[in-house]
mmCIF file of C-alpha atoms in Angstrom:
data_model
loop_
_atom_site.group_PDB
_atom_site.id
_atom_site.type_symbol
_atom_site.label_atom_id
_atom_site.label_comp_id
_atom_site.label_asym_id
_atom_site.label_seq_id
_atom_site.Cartn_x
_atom_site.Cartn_y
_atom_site.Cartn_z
ATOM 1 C CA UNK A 234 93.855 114.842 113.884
ATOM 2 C CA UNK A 235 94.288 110.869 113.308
ATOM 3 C CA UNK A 236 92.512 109.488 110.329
ATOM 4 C CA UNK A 237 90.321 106.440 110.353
ATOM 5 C CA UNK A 238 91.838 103.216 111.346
ATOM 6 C CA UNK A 239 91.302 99.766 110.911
ATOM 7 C CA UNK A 240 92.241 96.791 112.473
ATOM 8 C CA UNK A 241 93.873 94.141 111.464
ATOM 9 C CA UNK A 242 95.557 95.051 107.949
ATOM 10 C CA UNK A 243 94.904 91.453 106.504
ATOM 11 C CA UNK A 244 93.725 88.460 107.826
ATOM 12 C CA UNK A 245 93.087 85.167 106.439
ATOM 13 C CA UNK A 246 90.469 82.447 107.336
ATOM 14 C CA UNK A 247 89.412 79.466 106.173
ATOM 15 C CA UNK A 248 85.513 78.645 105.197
ATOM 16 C CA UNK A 249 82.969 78.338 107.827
ATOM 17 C CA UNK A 250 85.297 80.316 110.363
ATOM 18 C CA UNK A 251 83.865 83.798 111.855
ATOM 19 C CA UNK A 252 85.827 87.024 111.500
ATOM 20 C CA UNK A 253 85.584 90.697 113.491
ATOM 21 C CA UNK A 254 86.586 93.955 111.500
ATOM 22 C CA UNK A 255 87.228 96.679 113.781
ATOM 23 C CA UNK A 256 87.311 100.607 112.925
ATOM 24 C CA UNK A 257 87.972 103.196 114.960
ATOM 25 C CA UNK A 258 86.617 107.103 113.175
ATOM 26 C CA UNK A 259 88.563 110.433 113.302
ATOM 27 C CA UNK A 260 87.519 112.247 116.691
ATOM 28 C CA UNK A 261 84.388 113.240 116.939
ATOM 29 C CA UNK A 262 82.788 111.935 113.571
ATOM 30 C CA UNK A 263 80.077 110.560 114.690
ATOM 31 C CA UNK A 264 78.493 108.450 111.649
ATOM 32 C CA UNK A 265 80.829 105.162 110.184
ATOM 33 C CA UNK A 266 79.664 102.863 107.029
ATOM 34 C CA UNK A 267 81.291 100.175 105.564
ATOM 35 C CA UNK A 268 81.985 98.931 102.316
ATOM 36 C CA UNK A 269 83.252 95.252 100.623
ATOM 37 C CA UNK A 270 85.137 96.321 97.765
ATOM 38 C CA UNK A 271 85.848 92.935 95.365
ATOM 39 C CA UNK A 272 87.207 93.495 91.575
ATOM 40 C CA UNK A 273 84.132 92.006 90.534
ATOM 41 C CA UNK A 274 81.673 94.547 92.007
ATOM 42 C CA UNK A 275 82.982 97.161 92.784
ATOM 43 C CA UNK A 276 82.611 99.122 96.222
ATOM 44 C CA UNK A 277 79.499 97.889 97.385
ATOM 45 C CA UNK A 278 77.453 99.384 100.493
ATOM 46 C CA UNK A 279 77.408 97.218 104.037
ATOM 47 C CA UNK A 280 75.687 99.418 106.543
ATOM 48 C CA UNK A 281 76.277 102.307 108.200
ATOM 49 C CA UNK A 282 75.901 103.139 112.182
ATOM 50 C CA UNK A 283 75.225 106.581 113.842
ATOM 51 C CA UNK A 284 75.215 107.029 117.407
ATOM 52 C CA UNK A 285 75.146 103.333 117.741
ATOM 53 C CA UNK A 286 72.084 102.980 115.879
ATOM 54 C CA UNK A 287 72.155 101.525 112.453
ATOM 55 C CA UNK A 288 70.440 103.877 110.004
ATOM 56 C CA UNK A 289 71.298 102.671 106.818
ATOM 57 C CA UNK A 290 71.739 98.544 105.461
ATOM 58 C CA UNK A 291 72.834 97.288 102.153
ATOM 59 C CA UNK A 292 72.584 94.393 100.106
ATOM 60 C CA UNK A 293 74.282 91.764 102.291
ATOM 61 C CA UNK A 294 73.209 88.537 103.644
ATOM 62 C CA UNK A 295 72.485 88.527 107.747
ATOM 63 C CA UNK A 296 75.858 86.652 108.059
ATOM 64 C CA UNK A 297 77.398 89.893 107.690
ATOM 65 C CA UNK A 298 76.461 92.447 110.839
ATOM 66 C CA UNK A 299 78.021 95.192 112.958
ATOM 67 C CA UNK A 300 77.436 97.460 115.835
ATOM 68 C CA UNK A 301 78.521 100.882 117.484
ATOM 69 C CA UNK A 302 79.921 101.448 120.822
ATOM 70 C CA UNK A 303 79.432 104.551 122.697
ATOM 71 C CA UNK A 304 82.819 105.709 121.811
ATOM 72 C CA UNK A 305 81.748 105.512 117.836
ATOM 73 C CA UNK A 306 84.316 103.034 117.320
ATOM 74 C CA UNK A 307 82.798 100.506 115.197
ATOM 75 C CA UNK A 308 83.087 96.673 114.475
ATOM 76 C CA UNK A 309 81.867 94.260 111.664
ATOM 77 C CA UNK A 310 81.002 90.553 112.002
ATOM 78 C CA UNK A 311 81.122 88.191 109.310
ATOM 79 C CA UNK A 312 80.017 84.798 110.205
ATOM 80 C CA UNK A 313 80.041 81.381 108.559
ATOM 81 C CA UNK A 314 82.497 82.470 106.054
ATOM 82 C CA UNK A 315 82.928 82.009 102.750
ATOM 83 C CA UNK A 316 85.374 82.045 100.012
ATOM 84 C CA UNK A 317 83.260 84.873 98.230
ATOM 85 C CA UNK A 318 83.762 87.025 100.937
ATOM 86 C CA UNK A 319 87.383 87.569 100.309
ATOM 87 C CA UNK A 320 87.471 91.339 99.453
ATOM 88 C CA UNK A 321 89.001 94.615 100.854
ATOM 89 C CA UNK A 322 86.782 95.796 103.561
ATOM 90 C CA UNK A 323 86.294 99.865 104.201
ATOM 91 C CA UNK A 324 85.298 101.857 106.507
ATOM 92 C CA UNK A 325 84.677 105.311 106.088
ATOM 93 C CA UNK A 326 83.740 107.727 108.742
ATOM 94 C CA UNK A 327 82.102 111.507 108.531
ATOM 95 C CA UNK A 328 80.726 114.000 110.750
ATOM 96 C CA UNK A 329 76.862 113.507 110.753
ATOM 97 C CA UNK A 330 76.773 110.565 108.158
ATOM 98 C CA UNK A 331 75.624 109.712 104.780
ATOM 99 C CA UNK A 332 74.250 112.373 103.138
ATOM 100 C CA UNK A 333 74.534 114.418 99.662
ATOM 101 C CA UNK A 334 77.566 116.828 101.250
ATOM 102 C CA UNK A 335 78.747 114.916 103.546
ATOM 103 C CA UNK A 336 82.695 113.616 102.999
ATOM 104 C CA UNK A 337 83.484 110.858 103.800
ATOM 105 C CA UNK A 338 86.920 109.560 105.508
ATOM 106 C CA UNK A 339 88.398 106.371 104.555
ATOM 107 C CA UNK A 340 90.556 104.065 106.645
ATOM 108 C CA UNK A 341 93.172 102.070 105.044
ATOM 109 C CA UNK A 342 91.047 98.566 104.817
ATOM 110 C CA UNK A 343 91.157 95.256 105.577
ATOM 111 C CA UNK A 344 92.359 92.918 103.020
ATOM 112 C CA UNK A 345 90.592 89.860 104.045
ATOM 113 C CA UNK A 346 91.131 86.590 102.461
ATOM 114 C CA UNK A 347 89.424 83.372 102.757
ATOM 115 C CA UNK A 348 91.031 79.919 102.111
ATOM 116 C CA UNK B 5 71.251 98.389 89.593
ATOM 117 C CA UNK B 6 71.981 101.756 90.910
ATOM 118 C CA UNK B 7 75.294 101.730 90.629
ATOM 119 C CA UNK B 8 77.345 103.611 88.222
ATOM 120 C CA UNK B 9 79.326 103.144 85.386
ATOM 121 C CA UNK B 10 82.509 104.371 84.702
ATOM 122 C CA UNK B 11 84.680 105.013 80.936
ATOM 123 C CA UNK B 12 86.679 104.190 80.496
ATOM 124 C CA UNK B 13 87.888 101.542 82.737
ATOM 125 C CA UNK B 14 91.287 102.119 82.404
ATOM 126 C CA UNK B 15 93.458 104.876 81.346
ATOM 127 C CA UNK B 16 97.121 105.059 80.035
ATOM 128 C CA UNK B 17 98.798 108.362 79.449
ATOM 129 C CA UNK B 18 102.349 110.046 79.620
ATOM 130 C CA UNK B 19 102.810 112.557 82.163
ATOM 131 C CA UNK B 20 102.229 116.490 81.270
ATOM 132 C CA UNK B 21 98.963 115.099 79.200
ATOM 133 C CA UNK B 22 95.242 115.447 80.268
ATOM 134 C CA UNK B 23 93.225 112.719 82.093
ATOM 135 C CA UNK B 24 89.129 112.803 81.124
ATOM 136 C CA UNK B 25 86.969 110.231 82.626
ATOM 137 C CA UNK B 26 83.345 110.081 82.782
ATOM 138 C CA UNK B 27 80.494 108.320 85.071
ATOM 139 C CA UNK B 28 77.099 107.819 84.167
ATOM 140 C CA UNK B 29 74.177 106.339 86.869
ATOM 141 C CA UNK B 30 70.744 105.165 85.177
ATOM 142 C CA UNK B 31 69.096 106.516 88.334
ATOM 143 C CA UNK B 32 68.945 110.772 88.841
ATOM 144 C CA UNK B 33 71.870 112.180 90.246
ATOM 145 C CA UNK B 34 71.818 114.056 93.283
ATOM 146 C CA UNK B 35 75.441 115.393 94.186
ATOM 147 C CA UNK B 36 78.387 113.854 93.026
ATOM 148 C CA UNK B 37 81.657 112.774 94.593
ATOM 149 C CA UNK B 38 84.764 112.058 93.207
ATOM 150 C CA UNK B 39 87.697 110.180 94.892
ATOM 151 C CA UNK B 40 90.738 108.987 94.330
ATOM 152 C CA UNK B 41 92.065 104.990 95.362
ATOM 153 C CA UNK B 42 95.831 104.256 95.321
ATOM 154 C CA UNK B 43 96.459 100.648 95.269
ATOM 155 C CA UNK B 44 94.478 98.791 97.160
ATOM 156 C CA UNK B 45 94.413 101.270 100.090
ATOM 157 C CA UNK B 46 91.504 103.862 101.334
ATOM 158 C CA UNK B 47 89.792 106.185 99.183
ATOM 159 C CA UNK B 48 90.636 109.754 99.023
ATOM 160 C CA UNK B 49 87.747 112.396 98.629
ATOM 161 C CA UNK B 50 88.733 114.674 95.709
ATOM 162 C CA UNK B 51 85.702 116.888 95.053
ATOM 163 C CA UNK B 52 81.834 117.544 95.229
ATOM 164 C CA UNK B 53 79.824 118.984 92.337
ATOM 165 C CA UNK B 54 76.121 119.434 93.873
ATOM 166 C CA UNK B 55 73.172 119.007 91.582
ATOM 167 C CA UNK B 56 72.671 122.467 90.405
ATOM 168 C CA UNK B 57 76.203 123.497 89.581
ATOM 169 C CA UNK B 58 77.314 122.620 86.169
ATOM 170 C CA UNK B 59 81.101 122.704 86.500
ATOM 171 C CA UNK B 60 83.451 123.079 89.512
ATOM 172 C CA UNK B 61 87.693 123.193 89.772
ATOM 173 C CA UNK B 62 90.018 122.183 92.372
ATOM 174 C CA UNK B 63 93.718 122.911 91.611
ATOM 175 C CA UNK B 64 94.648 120.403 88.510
ATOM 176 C CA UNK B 65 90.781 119.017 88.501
ATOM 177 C CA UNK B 66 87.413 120.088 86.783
ATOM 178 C CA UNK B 67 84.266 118.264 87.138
ATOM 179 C CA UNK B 68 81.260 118.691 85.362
ATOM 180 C CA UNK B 69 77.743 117.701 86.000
ATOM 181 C CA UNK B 70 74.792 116.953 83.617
ATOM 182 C CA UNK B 71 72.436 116.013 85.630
ATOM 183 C CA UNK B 72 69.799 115.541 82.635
ATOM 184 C CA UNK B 73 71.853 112.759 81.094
ATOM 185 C CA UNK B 74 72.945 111.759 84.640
ATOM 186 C CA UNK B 75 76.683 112.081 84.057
ATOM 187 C CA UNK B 76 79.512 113.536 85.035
ATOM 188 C CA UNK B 77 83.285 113.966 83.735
ATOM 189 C CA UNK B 78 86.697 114.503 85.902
ATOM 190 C CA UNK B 79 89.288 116.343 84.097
ATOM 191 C CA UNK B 80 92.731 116.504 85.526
ATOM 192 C CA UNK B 81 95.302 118.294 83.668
ATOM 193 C CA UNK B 82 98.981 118.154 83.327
ATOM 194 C CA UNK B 83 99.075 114.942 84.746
ATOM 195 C CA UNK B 84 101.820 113.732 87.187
ATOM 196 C CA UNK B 85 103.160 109.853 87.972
ATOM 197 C CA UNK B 86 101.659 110.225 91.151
ATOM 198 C CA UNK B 87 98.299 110.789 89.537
ATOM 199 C CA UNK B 88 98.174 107.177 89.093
ATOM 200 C CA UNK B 89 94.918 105.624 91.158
ATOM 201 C CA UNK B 90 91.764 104.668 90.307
ATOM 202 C CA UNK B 91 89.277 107.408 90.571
ATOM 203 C CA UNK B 92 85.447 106.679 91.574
ATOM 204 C CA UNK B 93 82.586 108.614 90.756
ATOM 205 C CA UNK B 94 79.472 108.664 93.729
ATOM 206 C CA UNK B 95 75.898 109.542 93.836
ATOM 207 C CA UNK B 96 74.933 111.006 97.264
ATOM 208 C CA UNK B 97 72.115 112.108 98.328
ATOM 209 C CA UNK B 98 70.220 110.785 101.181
ATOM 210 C CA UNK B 99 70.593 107.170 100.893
ATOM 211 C CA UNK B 100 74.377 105.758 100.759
ATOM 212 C CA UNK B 101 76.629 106.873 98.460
ATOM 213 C CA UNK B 102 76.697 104.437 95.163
ATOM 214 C CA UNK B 103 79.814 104.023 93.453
ATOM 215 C CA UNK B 104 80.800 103.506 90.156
ATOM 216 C CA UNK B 105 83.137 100.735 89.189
ATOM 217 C CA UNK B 106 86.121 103.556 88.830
ATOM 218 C CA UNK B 107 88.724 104.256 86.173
ATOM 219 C CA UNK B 108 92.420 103.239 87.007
ATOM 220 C CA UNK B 109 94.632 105.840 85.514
ATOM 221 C CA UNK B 110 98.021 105.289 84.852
ATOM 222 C CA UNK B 111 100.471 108.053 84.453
ATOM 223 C CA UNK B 112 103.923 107.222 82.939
ATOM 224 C CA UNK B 113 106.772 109.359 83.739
#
């Protein structure tokens, strides 16, 4: 079975630009969250989508905001960027979603800088 | 914050020895994951220790759980180079799963 994967590897942007994360989950996992991971804080929670319904939102300012297709592939927007948002983005996807024993499968990330 | 914290923060030992880090979350622990980060790539899941167990192996790795001071330890013994990560403690329950800020362990050979 193919693991989680995330396109592109690394991107860079400049302030004020827009950016789109995409994710695609192992087969038939149906639940995928995703996480900014910066040295400063850590892994921190973004939101997670199940059956293209977003059940679960973290911390984050509205610039940042995803959706779910049919297909559970998943995407992330980040608008308006800016240089704080530099960070490895995650996505991890799992079999019914977030839950206390529920695993959950990482991609690789996307190292996203912003210049 | 509900995030946890992790000791220590980094970790240098030769190979063959024992690794023991330890997480601790000011809110109540639920279950707990462990997993494992090589550089700058995806996390790994390791192992889960649910609330009412008290210790739990895995090969070269033994977690314990003490849920009344809201902590937990990962052991991993005889330690190889590719050991070498950083290793993240998370509370799950039925809300997201909170990391902690992780240990990065560094294995010399």
């Amino acid at each position: 079975k193919a693991g989680v994967t995330q396109t592109p590897r690394y991107l860079i942007k400049t302030r004020g630009q827009q950016v789109t994360l995409s994710c695609s989950p192992i087969s038939g996992h149906r639940s995928v969250s995703w996480y900014q991971q910066t040295p400063g804080q850590g892994l921190q929670f973004l939101f997670e989508y199940f059956s293209e319904t977003q059940r679960n939102k973290g911390n984050f300012p509205g610039r940042f905001s995803g959706r779910q297709f049919s297909n559970s592939r998943s995407e992330m927007n980040v608008s308006t960027l800016e240089l704080g948002d530099s960070a490895l983005y995650l996505c991890a996807s799992s079999l019914v979603g977030q839950g206390s024993y529920n695993e959950q499968f990482f991609g690789p990330g996307t190292r996203l800088t912003v210049l | 914050s509900q995030q946890g914290e992790e000791d220590p923060q980094a970790l240098s030992i030769q190979e063959g020895e024992n690794a023991t880090m330890n997480c601790s979350y000011k809110t109540s622990i639920n279950n707990l994951q462990w997993y494992r980060q090589n550089s700058g790539r995806g996390l790994v899941h390791l192992i889960l220790i649910r609330s009412n167990e008290r210790e739990k192996h895995s090969g070269r790795l033994r977690v314990t759980l003490d849920t009344s001071k809201k902590s937990s330890s990962l052991l991993i013994t005889a330690s190889r180079a590719a050991d070498t990560a950083s290793y993240f403690c998370a509370n799950s329950g039925n809300t997201p799963l909170v990391f902690g800020k992780g240990t990065r362990l560094s294995v010399i050979a």
